mmCIF file of C-alpha atoms in Angstrom:
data_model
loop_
_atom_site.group_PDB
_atom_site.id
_atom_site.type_symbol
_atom_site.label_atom_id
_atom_site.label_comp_id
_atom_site.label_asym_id
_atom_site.label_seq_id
_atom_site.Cartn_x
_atom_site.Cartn_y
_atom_site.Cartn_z
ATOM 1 C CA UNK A 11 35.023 -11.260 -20.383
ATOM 2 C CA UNK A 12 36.134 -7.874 -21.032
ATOM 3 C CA UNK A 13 35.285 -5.254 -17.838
ATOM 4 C CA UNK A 14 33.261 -2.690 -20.009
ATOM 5 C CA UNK A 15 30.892 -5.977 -21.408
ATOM 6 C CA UNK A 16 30.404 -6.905 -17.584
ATOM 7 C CA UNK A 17 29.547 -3.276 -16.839
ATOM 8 C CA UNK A 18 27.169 -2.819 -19.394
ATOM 9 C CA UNK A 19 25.647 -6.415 -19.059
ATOM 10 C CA UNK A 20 25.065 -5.419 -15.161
ATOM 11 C CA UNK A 21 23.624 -2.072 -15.919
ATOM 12 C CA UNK A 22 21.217 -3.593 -18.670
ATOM 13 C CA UNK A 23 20.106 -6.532 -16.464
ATOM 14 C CA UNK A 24 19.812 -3.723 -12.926
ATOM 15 C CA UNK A 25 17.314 -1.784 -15.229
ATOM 16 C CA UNK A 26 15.050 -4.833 -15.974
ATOM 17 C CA UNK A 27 15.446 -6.169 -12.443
ATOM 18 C CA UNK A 28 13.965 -2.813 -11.553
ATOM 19 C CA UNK A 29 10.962 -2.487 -14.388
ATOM 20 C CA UNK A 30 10.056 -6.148 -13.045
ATOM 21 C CA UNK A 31 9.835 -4.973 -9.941
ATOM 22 C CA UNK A 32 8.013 -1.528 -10.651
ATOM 23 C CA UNK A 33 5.590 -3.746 -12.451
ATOM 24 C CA UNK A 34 5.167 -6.065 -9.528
ATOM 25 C CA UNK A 35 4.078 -2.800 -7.717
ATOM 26 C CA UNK A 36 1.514 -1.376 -9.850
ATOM 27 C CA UNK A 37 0.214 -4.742 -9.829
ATOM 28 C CA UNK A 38 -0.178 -5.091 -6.678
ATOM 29 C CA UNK A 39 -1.572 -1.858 -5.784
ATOM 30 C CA UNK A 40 -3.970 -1.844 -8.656
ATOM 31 C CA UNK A 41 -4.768 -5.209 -6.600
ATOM 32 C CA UNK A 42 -4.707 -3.824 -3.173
ATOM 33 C CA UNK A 43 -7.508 -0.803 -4.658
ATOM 34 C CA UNK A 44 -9.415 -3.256 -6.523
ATOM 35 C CA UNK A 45 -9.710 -5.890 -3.225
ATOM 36 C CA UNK A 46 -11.528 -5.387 -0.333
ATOM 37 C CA UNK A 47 -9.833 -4.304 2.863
ATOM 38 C CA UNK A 48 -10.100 -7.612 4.940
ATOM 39 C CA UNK A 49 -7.575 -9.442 7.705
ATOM 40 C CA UNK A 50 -7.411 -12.791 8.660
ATOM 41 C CA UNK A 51 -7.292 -15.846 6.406
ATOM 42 C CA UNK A 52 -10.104 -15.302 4.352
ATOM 43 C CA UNK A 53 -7.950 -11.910 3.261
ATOM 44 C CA UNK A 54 -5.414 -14.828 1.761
ATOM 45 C CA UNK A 55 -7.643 -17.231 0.379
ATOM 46 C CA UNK A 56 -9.195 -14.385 -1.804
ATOM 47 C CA UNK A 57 -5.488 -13.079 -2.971
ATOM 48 C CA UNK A 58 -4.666 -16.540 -3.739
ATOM 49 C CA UNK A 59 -7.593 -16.711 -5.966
ATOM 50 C CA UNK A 60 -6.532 -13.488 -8.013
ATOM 51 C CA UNK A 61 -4.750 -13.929 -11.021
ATOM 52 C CA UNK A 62 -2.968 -10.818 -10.818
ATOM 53 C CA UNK A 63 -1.224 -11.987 -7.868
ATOM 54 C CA UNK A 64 0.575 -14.207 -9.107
ATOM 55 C CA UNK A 65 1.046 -11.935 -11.751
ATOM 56 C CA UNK A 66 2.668 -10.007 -9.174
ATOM 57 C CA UNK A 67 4.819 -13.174 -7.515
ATOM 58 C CA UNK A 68 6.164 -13.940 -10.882
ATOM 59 C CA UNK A 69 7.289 -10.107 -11.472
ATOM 60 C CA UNK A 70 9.069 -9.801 -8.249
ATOM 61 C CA UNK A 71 10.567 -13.174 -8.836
ATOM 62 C CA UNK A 72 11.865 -12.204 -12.280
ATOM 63 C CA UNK A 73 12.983 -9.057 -10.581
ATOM 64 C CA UNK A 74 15.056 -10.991 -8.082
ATOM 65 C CA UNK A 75 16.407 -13.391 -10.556
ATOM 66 C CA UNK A 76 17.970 -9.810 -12.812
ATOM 67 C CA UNK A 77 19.227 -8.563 -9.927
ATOM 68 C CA UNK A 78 20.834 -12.033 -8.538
ATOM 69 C CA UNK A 79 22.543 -12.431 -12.250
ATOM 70 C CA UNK A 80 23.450 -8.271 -12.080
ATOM 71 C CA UNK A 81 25.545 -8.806 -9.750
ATOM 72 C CA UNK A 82 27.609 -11.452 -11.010
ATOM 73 C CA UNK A 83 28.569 -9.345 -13.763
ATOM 74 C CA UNK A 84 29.317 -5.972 -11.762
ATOM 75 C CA UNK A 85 29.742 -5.165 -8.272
ATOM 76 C CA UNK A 86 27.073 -4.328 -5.577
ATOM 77 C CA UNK A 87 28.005 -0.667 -5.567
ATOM 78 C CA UNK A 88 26.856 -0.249 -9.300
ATOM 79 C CA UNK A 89 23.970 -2.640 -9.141
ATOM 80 C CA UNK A 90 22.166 -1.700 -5.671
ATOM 81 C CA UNK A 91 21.941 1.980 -6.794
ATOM 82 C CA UNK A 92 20.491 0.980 -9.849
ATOM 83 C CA UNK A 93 18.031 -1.207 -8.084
ATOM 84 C CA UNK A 94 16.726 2.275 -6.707
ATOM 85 C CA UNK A 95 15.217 3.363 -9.845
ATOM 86 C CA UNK A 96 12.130 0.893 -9.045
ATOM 87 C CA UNK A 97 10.310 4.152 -7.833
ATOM 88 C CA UNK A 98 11.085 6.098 -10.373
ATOM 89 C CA UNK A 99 9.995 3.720 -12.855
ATOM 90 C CA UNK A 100 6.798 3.060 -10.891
ATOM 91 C CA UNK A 101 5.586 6.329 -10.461
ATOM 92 C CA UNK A 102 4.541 6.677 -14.372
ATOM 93 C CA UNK A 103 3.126 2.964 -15.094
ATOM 94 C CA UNK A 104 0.747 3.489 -11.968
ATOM 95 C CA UNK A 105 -0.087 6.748 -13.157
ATOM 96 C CA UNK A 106 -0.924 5.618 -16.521
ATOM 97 C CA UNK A 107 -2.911 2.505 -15.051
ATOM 98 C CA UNK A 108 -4.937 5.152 -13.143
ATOM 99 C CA UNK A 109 -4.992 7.367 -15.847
ATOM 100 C CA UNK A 110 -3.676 10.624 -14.510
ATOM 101 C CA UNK A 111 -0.460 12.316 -14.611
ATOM 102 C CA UNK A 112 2.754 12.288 -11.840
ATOM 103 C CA UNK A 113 2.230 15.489 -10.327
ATOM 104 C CA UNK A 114 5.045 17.438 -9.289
ATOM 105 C CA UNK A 115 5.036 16.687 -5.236
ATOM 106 C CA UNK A 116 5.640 13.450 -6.632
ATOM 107 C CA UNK A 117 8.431 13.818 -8.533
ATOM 108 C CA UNK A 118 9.844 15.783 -6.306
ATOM 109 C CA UNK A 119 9.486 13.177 -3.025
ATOM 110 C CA UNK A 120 10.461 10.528 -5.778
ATOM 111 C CA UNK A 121 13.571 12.392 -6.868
ATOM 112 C CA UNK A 122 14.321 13.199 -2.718
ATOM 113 C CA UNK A 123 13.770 9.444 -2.039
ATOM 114 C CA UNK A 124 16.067 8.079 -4.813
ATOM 115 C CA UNK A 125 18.625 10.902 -3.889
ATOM 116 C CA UNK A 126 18.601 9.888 -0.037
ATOM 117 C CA UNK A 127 18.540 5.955 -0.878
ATOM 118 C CA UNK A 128 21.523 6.132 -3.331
ATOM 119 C CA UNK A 129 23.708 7.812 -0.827
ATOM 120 C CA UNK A 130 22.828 5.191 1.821
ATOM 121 C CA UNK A 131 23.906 2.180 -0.362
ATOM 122 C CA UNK A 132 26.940 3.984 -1.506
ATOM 123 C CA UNK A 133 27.681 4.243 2.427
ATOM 124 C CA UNK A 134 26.911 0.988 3.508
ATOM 125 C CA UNK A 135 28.865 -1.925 1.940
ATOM 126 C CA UNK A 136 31.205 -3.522 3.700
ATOM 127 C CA UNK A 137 34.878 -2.128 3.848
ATOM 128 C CA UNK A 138 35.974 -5.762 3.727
ATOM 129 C CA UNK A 139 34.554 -9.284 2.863
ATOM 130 C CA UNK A 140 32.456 -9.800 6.021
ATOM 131 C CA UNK A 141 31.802 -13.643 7.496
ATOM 132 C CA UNK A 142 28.239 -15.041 6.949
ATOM 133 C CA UNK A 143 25.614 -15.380 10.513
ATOM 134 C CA UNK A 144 26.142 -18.625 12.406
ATOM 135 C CA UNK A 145 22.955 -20.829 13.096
ATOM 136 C CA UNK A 146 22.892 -19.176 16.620
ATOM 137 C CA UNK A 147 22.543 -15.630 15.466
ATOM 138 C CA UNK A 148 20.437 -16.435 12.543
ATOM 139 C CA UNK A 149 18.123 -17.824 15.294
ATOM 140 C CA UNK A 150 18.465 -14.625 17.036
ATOM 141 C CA UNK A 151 18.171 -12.232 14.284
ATOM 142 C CA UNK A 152 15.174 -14.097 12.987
ATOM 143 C CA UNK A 153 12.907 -13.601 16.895
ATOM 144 C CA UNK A 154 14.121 -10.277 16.826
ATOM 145 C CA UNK A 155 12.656 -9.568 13.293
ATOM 146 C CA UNK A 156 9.269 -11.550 13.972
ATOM 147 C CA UNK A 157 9.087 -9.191 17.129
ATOM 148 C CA UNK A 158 9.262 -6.008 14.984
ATOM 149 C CA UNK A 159 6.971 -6.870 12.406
ATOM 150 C CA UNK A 160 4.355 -7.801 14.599
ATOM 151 C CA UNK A 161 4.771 -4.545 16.174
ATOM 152 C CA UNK A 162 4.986 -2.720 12.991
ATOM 153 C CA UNK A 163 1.790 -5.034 11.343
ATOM 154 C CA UNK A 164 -0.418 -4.223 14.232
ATOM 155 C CA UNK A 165 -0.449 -0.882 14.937
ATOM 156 C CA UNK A 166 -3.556 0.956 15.178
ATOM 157 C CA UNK A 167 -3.630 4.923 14.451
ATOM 158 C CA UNK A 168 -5.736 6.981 16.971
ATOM 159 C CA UNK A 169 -6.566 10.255 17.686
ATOM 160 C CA UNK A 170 -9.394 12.298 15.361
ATOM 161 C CA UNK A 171 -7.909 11.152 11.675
ATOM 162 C CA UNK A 172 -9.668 10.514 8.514
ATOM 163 C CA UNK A 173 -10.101 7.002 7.237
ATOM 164 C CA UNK A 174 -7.409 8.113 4.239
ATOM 165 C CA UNK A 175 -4.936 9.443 7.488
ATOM 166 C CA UNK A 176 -5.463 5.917 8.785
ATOM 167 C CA UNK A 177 -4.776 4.135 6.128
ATOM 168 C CA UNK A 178 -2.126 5.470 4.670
ATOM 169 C CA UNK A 179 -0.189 5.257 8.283
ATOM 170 C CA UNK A 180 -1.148 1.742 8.491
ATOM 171 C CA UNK A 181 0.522 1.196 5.129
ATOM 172 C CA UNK A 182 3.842 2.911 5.726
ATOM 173 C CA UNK A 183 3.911 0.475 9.148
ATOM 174 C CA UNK A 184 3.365 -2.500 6.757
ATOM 175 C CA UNK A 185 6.212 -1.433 4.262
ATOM 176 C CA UNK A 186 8.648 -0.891 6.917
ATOM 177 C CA UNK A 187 8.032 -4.426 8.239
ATOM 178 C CA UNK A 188 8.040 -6.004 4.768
ATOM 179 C CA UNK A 189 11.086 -4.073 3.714
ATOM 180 C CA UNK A 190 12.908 -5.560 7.295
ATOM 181 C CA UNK A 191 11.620 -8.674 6.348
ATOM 182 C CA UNK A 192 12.910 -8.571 2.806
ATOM 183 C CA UNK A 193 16.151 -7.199 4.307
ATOM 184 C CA UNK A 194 16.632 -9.930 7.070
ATOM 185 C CA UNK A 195 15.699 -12.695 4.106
ATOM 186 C CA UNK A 196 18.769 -11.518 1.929
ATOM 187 C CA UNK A 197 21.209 -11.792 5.234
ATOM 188 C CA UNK A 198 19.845 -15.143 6.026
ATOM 189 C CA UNK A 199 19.941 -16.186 2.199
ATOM 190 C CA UNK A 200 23.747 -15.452 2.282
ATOM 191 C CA UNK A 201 23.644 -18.176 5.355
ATOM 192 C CA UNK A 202 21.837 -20.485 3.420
ATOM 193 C CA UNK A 203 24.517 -20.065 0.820
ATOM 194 C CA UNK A 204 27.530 -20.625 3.056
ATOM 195 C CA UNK A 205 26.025 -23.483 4.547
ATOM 196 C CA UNK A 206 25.333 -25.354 0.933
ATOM 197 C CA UNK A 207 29.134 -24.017 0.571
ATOM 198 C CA UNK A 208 29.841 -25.837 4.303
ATOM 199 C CA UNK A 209 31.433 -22.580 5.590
ATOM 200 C CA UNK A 210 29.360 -21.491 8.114
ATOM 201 C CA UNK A 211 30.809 -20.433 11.390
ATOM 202 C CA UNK A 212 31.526 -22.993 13.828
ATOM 203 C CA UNK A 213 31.646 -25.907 11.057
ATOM 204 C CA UNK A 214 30.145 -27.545 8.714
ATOM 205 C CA UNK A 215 25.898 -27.672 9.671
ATOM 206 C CA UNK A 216 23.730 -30.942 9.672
ATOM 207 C CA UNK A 217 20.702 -31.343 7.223
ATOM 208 C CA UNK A 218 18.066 -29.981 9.657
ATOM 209 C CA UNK A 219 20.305 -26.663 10.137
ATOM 210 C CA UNK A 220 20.136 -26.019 6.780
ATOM 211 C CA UNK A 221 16.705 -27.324 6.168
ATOM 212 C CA UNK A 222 15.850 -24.630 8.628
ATOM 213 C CA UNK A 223 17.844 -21.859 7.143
ATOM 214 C CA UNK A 224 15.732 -22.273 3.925
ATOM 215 C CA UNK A 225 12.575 -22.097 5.870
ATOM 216 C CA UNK A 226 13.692 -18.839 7.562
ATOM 217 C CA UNK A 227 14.419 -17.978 4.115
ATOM 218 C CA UNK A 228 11.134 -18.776 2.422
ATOM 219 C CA UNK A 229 9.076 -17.084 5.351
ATOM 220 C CA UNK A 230 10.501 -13.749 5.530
ATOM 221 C CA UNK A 231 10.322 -13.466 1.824
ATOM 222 C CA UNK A 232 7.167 -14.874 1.720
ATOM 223 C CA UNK A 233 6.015 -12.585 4.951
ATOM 224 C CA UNK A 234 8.002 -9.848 3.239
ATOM 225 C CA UNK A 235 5.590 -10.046 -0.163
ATOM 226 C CA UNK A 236 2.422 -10.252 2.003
ATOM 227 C CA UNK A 237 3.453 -7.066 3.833
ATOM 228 C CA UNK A 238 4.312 -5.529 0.852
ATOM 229 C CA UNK A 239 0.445 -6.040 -0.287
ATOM 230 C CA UNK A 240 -1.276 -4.871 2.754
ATOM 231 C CA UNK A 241 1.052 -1.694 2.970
ATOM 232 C CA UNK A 242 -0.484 -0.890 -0.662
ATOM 233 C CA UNK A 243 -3.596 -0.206 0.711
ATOM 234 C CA UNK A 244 -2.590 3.100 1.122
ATOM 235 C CA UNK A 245 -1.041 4.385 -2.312
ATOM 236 C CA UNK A 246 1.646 2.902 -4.448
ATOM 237 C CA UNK A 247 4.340 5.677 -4.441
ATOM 238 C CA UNK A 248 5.033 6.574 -0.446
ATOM 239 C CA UNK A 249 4.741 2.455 0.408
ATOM 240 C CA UNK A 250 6.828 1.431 -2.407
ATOM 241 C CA UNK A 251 10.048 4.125 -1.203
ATOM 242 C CA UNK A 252 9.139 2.747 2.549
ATOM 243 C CA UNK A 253 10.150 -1.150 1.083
ATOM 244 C CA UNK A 254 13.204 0.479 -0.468
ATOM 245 C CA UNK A 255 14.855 2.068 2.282
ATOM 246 C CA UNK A 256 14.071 -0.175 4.513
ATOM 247 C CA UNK A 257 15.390 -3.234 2.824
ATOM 248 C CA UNK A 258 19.075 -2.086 2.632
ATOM 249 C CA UNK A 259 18.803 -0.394 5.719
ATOM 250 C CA UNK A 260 18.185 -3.697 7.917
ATOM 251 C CA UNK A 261 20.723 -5.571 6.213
ATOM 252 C CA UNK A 262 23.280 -2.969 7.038
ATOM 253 C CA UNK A 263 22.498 -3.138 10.844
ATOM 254 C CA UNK A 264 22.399 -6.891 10.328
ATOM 255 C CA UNK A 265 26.014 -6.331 8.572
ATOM 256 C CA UNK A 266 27.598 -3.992 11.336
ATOM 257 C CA UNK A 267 26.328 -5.389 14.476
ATOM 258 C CA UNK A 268 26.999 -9.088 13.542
ATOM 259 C CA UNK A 269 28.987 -9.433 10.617
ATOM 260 C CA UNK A 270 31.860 -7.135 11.664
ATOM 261 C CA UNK A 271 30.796 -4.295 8.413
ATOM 262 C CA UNK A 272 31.549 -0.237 8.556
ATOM 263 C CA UNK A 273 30.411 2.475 6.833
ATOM 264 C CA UNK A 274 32.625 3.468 3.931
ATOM 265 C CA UNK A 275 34.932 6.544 4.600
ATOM 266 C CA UNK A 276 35.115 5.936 8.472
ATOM 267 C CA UNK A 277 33.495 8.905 10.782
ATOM 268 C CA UNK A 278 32.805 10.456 7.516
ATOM 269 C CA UNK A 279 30.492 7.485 6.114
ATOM 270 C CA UNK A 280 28.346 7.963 8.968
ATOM 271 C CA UNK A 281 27.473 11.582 8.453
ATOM 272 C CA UNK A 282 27.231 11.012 5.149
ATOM 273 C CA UNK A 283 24.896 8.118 5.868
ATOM 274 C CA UNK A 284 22.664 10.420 7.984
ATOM 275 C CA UNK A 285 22.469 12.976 5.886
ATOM 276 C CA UNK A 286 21.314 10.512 3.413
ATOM 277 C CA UNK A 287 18.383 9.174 5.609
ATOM 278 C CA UNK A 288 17.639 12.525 6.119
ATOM 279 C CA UNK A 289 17.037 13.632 2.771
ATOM 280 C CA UNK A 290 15.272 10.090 1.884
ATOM 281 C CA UNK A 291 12.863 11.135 4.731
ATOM 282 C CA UNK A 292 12.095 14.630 3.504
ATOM 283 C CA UNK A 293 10.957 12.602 -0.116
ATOM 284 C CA UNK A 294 8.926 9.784 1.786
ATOM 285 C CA UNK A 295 7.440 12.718 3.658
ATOM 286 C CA UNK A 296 6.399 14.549 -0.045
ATOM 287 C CA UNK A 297 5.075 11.181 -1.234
ATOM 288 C CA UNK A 298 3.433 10.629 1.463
ATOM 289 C CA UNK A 299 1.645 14.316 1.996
ATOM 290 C CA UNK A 300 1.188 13.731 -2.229
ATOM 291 C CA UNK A 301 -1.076 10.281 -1.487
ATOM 292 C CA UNK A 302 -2.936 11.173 1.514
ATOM 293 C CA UNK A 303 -3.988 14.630 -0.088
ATOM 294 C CA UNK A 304 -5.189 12.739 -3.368
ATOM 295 C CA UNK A 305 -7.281 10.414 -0.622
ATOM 296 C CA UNK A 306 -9.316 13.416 0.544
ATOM 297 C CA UNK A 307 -9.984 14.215 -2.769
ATOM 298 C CA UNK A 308 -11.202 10.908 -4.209
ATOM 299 C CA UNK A 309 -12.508 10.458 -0.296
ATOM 300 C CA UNK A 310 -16.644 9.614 -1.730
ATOM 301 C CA UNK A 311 -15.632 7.740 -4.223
ATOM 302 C CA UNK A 312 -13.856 5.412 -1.820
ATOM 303 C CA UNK A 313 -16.239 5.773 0.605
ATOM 304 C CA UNK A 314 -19.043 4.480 -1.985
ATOM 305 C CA UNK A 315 -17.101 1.720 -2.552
ATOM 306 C CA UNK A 316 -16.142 0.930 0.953
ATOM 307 C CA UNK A 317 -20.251 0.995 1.162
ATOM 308 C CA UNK A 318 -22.120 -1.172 -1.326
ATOM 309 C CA UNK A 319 -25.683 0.876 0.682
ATOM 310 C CA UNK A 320 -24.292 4.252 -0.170
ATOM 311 C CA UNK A 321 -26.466 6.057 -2.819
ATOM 312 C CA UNK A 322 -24.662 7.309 -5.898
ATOM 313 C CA UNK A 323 -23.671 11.245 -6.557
ATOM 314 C CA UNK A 324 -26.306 12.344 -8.966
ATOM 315 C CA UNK A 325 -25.562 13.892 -12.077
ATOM 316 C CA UNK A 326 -24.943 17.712 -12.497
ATOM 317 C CA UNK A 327 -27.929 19.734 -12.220
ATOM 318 C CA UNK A 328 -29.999 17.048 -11.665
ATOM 319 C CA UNK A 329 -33.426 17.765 -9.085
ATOM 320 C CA UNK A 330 -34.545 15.330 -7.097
ATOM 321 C CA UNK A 331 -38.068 14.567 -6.065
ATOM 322 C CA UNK A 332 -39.106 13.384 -2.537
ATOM 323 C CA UNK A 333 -41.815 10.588 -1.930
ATOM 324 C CA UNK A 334 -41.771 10.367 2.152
ATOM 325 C CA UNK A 335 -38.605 9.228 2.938
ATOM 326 C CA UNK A 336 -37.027 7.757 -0.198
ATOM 327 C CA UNK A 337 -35.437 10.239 -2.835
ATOM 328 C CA UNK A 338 -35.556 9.919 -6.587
ATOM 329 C CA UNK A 339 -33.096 11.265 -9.021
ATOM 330 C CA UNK A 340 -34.456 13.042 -11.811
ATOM 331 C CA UNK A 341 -31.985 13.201 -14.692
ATOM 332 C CA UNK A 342 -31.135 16.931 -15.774
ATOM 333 C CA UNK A 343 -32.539 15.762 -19.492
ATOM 334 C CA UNK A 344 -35.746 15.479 -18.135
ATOM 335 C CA UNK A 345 -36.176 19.136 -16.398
ATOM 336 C CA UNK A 346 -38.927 20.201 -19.481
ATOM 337 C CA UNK A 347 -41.678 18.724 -21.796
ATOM 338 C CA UNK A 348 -43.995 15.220 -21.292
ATOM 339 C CA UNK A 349 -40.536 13.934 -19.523
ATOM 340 C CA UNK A 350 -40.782 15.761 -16.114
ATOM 341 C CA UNK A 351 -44.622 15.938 -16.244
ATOM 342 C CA UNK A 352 -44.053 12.024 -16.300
ATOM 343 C CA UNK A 353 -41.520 12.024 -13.398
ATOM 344 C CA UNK A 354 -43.561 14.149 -11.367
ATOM 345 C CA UNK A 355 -46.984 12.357 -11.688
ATOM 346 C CA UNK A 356 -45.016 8.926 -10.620
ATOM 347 C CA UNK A 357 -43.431 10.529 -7.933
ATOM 348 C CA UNK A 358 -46.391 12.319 -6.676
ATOM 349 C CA UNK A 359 -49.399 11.051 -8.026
ATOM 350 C CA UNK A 360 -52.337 13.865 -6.047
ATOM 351 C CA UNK A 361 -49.981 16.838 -8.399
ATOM 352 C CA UNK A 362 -50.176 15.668 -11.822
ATOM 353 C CA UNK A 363 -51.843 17.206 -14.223
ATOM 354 C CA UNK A 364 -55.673 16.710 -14.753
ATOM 355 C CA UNK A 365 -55.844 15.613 -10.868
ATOM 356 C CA UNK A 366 -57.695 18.004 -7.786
ATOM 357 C CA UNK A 367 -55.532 18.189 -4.640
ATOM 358 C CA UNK A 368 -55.848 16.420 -2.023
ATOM 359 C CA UNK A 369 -57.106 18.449 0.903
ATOM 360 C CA UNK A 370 -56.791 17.049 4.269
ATOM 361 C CA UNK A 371 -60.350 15.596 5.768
ATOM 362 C CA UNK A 372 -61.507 17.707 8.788
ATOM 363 C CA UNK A 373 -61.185 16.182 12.341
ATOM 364 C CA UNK A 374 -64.358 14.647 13.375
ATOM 365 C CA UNK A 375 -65.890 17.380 16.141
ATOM 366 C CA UNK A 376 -66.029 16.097 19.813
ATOM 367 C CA UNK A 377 -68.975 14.468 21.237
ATOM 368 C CA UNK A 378 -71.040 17.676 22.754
ATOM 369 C CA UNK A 379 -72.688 15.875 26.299
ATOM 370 C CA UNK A 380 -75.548 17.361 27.954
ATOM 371 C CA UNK A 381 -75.813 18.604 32.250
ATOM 372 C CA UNK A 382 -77.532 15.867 33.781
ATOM 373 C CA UNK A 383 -81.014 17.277 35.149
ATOM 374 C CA UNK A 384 -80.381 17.348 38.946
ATOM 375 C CA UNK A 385 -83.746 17.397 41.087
ATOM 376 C CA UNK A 386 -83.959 19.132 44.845
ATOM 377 C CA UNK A 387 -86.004 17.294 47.294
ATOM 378 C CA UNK A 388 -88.661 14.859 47.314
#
């Protein structure tokens, strides 16, 4: 096949691998907004039950499947920058889901992000065909990993924050670890690979090595897609460039401590690669400030939600009419005519119309008690 063809087959097939998984996003945040926040295995149970969800599993899978075949046809430094664009395209399908527009702090974080992430990947492949991980530091790399994501999955915020603050930290903690996990899965799925291939370090594995690999496999990207969902919970756009830097970013320690990988461009690669986390920072920071600042605003809404007791907003210029402790709405419509004279005799019946006042009975007087006579003498 001609070079160009390849090119533009790998370019076509990076952009849907990316819309597949922009759509798995919105998807699952719309998801993660419309569920409520619950832990624990009833928390599963009910996302197994959604239809969306799967909705979701099949979009990321179709993703992955695009990207897999993407790379066949044109090398990883053309296809994983590409991949990138998954923000950018998710920014306006979950703003037209919510019906709103992208406002410019996140464009700006998004544009930061994709800047930032784009100079990492372009730093980070290996200057030469590295080995895959033997069983031994698969094992390793895999206790390590469960170690950090529990760390990362568990931690609690304190201090004097608002419930949006809160959550929106708890999400970023959630798309680190599902973005390590996702990262850790693609290392160990290049294992998997060389073991079906019989070239693993060390020789070729036995049946329950490699049955093992492919259960590493399927639980980090499982645990990965799970993570991805809870971290959600706080916005789509900040968690979302979280799972994206993340993801290469593990696989490139994975690659340098173990598998004998460099930066590109020697000393040079490194700075460059800092600068680039740097600047992928300052746009997960914008997205970030972007999401919890829309919290605040939509804070009541949420909270009524959050509530099912809470008592709806009443209209605009609505009054409101109280009988003891419980309070009425009045609808503005009904401020004049037979309508409020209506509202006010149900509300208090002793002031409608055609009706005396009440007036409050007197206290009974006191008893009045009489000196008893006292006689002197005989």
């Amino acid at each position: 096949m001609n070079a160009a063809v390849g090119t533009v087959i790998a370019v076509l097939l990076s952009l849907v691998s990316a819309a597949g998984y922009a759509l798995a996003a919105v998807a699952q945040s719309r998801l993660a907004a419309a569920s409520p926040a619950q832990d624990g295995p009833g928390a599963l149970r009910s996302l197994l039950a959604h239809g969306p969800w799967w909705s979701a599993v099949g979009l990321n899978a179709a993703g992955a499947l695009a990207h897999v075949a993407a790379l066949h046809y044109g090398p990883l430094t053309l296809v994983q920058p590409l991949g990138a664009l998954t923000l950018v395209a998710a920014l306006p399908l979950g703003a037209y889901h919510a019906r709103r527009r992208v406002t410019r702090t996140e464009w700006r974080g998004a544009l930061w992000t994709l800047a930032g992430l784009v100079g990492l990947v372009a730093m980070t492949g290996p200057a030469a065909p590295g080995e895959a991980l033997s069983l031994r530091e698969s094992l390793a790399v895999a206790g390590a990993t469960v170690l950090l994501i529990a760390a990362l999955a568990s931690g609690r915020s304190h201090g004097r924050e608002g419930r949006s603050d809160a959550r929106g930290r708890s999400g970023l903690g959630h798309a680190t670890a599902s973005g390590i996990a996702s990262g850790v899965a693609s290392a160990l799925t290049q294992t998997l690979t060389a073991a079906f291939a019989h070239r693993l370090p060390g020789g070729a594995p036995a049946w329950w090595q490699t049955a093992l690999l492919a259960l590493l496999v399927s639980g980090f990207a499982t645990g990965g897609l799970l993570l991805s969902q809870a971290a959600y919970r706080g916005g789509l756009a900040a968690p979302l460039a979280v799972v994206n830097l993340s993801n290469p970013a593990a696989a490139a320690v994975i690659g340098v401590a173990l598998l004998g990988e460099t930066f590109r461009a020697g000393a040079w690669g490194w700075l460059v690669a800092a600068a680039a986390s740097l600047v992928a920072a300052r746009g997960v920071v914008l997205l970030t400030k972007d999401g919890s600042e829309g919290g605040r605003i939509a804070g009541p809404e949420r909270g009524q939600a959050d509530d099912p007791t809470a008592e709806p907003a009443p209209e605009p210029g609505a009054t409101r009419a109280r009988e003891g402790r419980r309070t009425r709405t009045v609808p503005p419509r009904s401020l004049g005519g037979p309508d409020a004279e209506a509202a006010v005799a149900r509300a208090h019946p002793a002031l409608s119309p055609g009706s005396a006042r009440a007036e409050p009975s007197p206290r009974p007087a006191p008893p009045r008690t009489e000196p008893l006579p006292v006689t002197v003498g005989g």
